[in-house]
PDB file of C-alpha atoms in Angstrom:
ATOM      1  CA  MET A   1       0.233  -0.073  -0.119  1.00 77.00           C
ATOM      2  CA  LEU A   2       0.435   3.920  -0.979  1.00 86.00           C
ATOM      3  CA  PRO A   3       1.564   5.924   1.933  1.00 88.00           C
ATOM      4  CA  ALA A   4      -1.055   7.972   2.550  1.00 90.00           C
ATOM      5  CA  PRO A   5       0.788  11.703   1.784  1.00 90.00           C
ATOM      6  CA  ASN A   6       1.809   9.710  -1.887  1.00 92.00           C
ATOM      7  CA  ARG A   7      -2.037   8.520  -2.466  1.00 94.00           C
ATOM      8  CA  LEU A   8      -4.092  10.609  -4.534  1.00 94.00           C
ATOM      9  CA  ARG A   9      -7.971  10.712  -3.771  1.00 94.00           C
ATOM     10  CA  GLU A  10      -9.953  13.775  -4.855  1.00 94.00           C
ATOM     11  CA  ARG A  11     -12.155  13.275  -8.185  1.00 95.00           C
ATOM     12  CA  SER A  12     -10.106  16.818  -8.878  1.00 92.00           C
ATOM     13  CA  GLU A  13      -6.514  15.555  -8.702  1.00 91.00           C
ATOM     14  CA  PHE A  14      -6.761  13.025 -11.398  1.00 94.00           C
ATOM     15  CA  ALA A  15      -8.697  15.364 -13.616  1.00 94.00           C
ATOM     16  CA  SER A  16      -5.731  17.555 -13.320  1.00 91.00           C
ATOM     17  CA  ALA A  17      -3.261  15.217 -13.471  1.00 91.00           C
ATOM     18  CA  VAL A  18      -4.983  14.043 -16.719  1.00 94.00           C
ATOM     19  CA  ARG A  19      -6.153  16.709 -18.128  1.00 92.00           C
ATOM     20  CA  GLY A  20      -4.428  20.215 -16.780  1.00 85.00           C
ATOM     21  CA  PRO A  21      -2.529  22.559 -18.043  1.00 88.00           C
ATOM     22  CA  GLY A  22       0.582  20.993 -18.625  1.00 85.00           C
ATOM     23  CA  SER A  23      -0.148  17.834 -18.152  1.00 91.00           C
ATOM     24  CA  THR A  24       1.519  14.712 -20.548  1.00 94.00           C
ATOM     25  CA  ARG A  25       1.163  11.376 -20.785  1.00 95.00           C
ATOM     26  CA  ALA A  26       2.156   8.216 -22.886  1.00 97.00           C
ATOM     27  CA  GLY A  27       0.719   4.811 -23.549  1.00 97.00           C
ATOM     28  CA  SER A  28       1.486   1.158 -24.184  1.00 97.00           C
ATOM     29  CA  ARG A  29      -0.597  -1.668 -24.947  1.00 97.00           C
ATOM     30  CA  LEU A  30      -1.196  -2.743 -21.559  1.00 98.00           C
ATOM     31  CA  LEU A  31      -0.440   0.719 -19.429  1.00 98.00           C
ATOM     32  CA  VAL A  32      -1.214   4.510 -20.028  1.00 98.00           C
ATOM     33  CA  VAL A  33       0.661   6.912 -18.069  1.00 97.00           C
ATOM     34  CA  HIS A  34      -0.582  10.295 -16.977  1.00 96.00           C
ATOM     35  CA  ALA A  35       1.615  12.752 -14.885  1.00 94.00           C
ATOM     36  CA  HIS A  36       1.571  17.062 -13.654  1.00 92.00           C
ATOM     37  CA  ARG A  37       3.722  19.495 -12.030  1.00 87.00           C
ATOM     38  CA  THR A  38       2.506  23.025 -10.343  1.00 79.00           C
ATOM     39  CA  ASP A  39       4.248  25.255  -8.747  1.00 74.00           C
ATOM     40  CA  ALA A  40       1.654  25.256  -5.907  1.00 73.00           C
ATOM     41  CA  ARG A  41       2.474  21.683  -4.345  1.00 74.00           C
ATOM     42  CA  ALA A  42       6.380  22.169  -5.122  1.00 79.00           C
ATOM     43  CA  GLY A  43       8.345  20.660  -2.372  1.00 83.00           C
ATOM     44  CA  ARG A  44       5.690  18.231  -1.218  1.00 90.00           C
ATOM     45  CA  PRO A  45       5.595  14.104  -2.102  1.00 92.00           C
ATOM     46  CA  PRO A  46       4.724  13.124  -5.204  1.00 93.00           C
ATOM     47  CA  ARG A  47       1.686  11.171  -5.443  1.00 94.00           C
ATOM     48  CA  VAL A  48      -0.075   8.222  -7.588  1.00 96.00           C
ATOM     49  CA  GLY A  49      -3.741   7.021  -8.898  1.00 97.00           C
ATOM     50  CA  PHE A  50      -4.286   4.829  -9.801  1.00 97.00           C
ATOM     51  CA  VAL A  51      -7.829   3.631 -12.942  1.00 97.00           C
ATOM     52  CA  VAL A  52      -8.732  -0.042 -13.443  1.00 97.00           C
ATOM     53  CA  SER A  53     -11.660   0.100 -15.504  1.00 96.00           C
ATOM     54  CA  LYS A  54     -14.714  -2.900 -16.137  1.00 97.00           C
ATOM     55  CA  ALA A  55     -13.026  -3.004 -19.988  1.00 97.00           C
ATOM     56  CA  VAL A  56      -9.739  -4.978 -17.919  1.00 98.00           C
ATOM     57  CA  GLY A  57     -12.147  -7.131 -16.470  1.00 97.00           C
ATOM     58  CA  GLY A  58     -14.134  -8.835 -13.323  1.00 97.00           C
ATOM     59  CA  ALA A  59     -13.730  -7.647 -10.004  1.00 98.00           C
ATOM     60  CA  VAL A  60     -11.081  -9.977  -9.033  1.00 98.00           C
ATOM     61  CA  VAL A  61      -9.451  -9.079 -12.224  1.00 97.00           C
ATOM     62  CA  ARG A  62      -9.429  -5.483 -11.863  1.00 98.00           C
ATOM     63  CA  THR A  63      -8.468  -6.044  -7.811  1.00 97.00           C
ATOM     64  CA  ARG A  64      -5.075  -8.456  -8.949  1.00 97.00           C
ATOM     65  CA  THR A  65      -3.879  -5.497 -11.784  1.00 98.00           C
ATOM     66  CA  LYS A  66      -4.507  -2.273  -8.660  1.00 97.00           C
ATOM     67  CA  ARG A  67      -2.897  -4.436  -6.515  1.00 97.00           C
ATOM     68  CA  ARG A  68       0.321  -5.441  -8.976  1.00 97.00           C
ATOM     69  CA  LEU A  69       0.512  -1.826  -9.856  1.00 97.00           C
ATOM     70  CA  ARG A  70       0.044  -0.610  -6.318  1.00 96.00           C
ATOM     71  CA  ALA A  71       3.149  -2.729  -5.803  1.00 96.00           C
ATOM     72  CA  LEU A  72       5.883  -1.637  -8.691  1.00 96.00           C
ATOM     73  CA  VAL A  73       4.815   2.169  -8.222  1.00 96.00           C
ATOM     74  CA  ALA A  74       6.195   2.126  -4.230  1.00 95.00           C
ATOM     75  CA  GLN A  75       9.662   0.601  -5.534  1.00 94.00           C
ATOM     76  CA  ARG A  76       9.434   3.097  -8.098  1.00 92.00           C
ATOM     77  CA  LEU A  77       8.334   6.326  -6.274  1.00 92.00           C
ATOM     78  CA  ALA A  78      11.632   7.454  -4.579  1.00 90.00           C
ATOM     79  CA  VAL A  79      12.767   8.524  -7.862  1.00 89.00           C
ATOM     80  CA  VAL A  80       9.704  10.219  -8.719  1.00 90.00           C
ATOM     81  CA  PRO A  81      10.199  13.871  -7.808  1.00 89.00           C
ATOM     82  CA  ALA A  82       8.565  16.414  -5.569  1.00 89.00           C
ATOM     83  CA  GLY A  83       5.376  18.123  -6.473  1.00 89.00           C
ATOM     84  CA  VAL A  84       4.676  15.219  -9.011  1.00 92.00           C
ATOM     85  CA  ASP A  85       0.918  13.562  -9.828  1.00 93.00           C
ATOM     86  CA  LEU A  86       0.524  10.243 -11.797  1.00 95.00           C
ATOM     87  CA  VAL A  87      -2.214   8.500 -12.642  1.00 97.00           C
ATOM     88  CA  VAL A  88      -1.709   5.189 -14.384  1.00 97.00           C
ATOM     89  CA  ARG A  89      -4.467   3.769 -16.453  1.00 97.00           C
ATOM     90  CA  ALA A  90      -4.556   0.229 -17.008  1.00 98.00           C
ATOM     91  CA  ASN A  91      -5.560  -0.426 -20.532  1.00 98.00           C
ATOM     92  CA  PRO A  92      -7.168  -4.302 -21.001  1.00 98.00           C
ATOM     93  CA  ALA A  93      -4.665  -6.279 -22.089  1.00 97.00           C
ATOM     94  CA  ALA A  94      -3.044  -5.334 -18.227  1.00 98.00           C
ATOM     95  CA  GLY A  95      -5.444  -7.533 -16.477  1.00 96.00           C
ATOM     96  CA  THR A  96      -3.548 -11.223 -18.300  1.00 97.00           C
ATOM     97  CA  ALA A  97      -0.101  -9.204 -18.442  1.00 97.00           C
ATOM     98  CA  THR A  98       2.532 -10.381 -16.231  1.00 96.00           C
ATOM     99  CA  SER A  99       3.656  -8.430 -12.966  1.00 96.00           C
ATOM    100  CA  GLY A 100       6.688  -8.639 -15.237  1.00 97.00           C
ATOM    101  CA  GLU A 101       5.196  -7.217 -18.657  1.00 97.00           C
ATOM    102  CA  LEU A 102       3.550  -4.728 -17.002  1.00 98.00           C
ATOM    103  CA  ALA A 103       6.947  -3.682 -14.970  1.00 97.00           C
ATOM    104  CA  VAL A 104       8.455  -3.443 -18.271  1.00 97.00           C
ATOM    105  CA  ALA A 105       5.983  -1.001 -19.859  1.00 97.00           C
ATOM    106  CA  LEU A 106       5.222   0.832 -16.266  1.00 97.00           C
ATOM    107  CA  ASP A 107       9.046   1.385 -15.802  1.00 96.00           C
ATOM    108  CA  ALA A 108       9.969   2.783 -19.837  1.00 96.00           C
ATOM    109  CA  LEU A 109       6.382   4.722 -19.746  1.00 96.00           C
ATOM    110  CA  TRP A 110       7.521   5.822 -15.971  1.00 92.00           C
ATOM    111  CA  HIS A 111      10.701   7.322 -17.442  1.00 92.00           C
ATOM    112  CA  LYS A 112       9.273   8.640 -20.443  1.00 95.00           C
ATOM    113  CA  VAL A 113       7.013  11.582 -19.260  1.00 95.00           C
ATOM    114  CA  LEU A 114       8.808  11.955 -16.327  1.00 91.00           C
ATOM    115  CA  ARG A 115      11.745  13.247 -19.068  1.00 92.00           C
ATOM    116  CA  ARG A 116       8.896  15.543 -20.341  1.00 91.00           C
ATOM    117  CA  LEU A 117       8.184  17.725 -16.937  1.00 86.00           C
ATOM    118  CA  GLY A 118      11.324  17.917 -16.896  1.00 79.00           C
ATOM    119  CA  GLY A 119      12.834  15.607 -13.903  1.00 55.00           C
ATOM    120  CA  ALA A 120      15.739  13.990 -13.422  1.00 48.00           C
ATOM    121  CA  VAL A 121      15.034   9.757 -13.565  1.00 49.00           C
TER     122      VAL A 121
END
């Protein structure tokens, strides 16, 4: 589980990260990663949210996918610059992917969006 200061919770926080001015995204067959940084959050810990829709699968598959993604993100959170909000969205193929496949996709997309924001990764 991610620590409370590192979680996106409100709809407005997700909307800002996904559609806000200055936000960026990168996608693959398995995942889409959205990133957003504002001066208002400068110096605060990075936050991450997850979107796993019913298109990914039933409740068991969605929960398993979210659990895998949370564990992968928790391992990588230390390299995210302060003040960055990230949203990880699972595409339907993520429901049948292994943890290793999710890790490879997440790493590639994670680094791509953080480079676009100007963060050192």
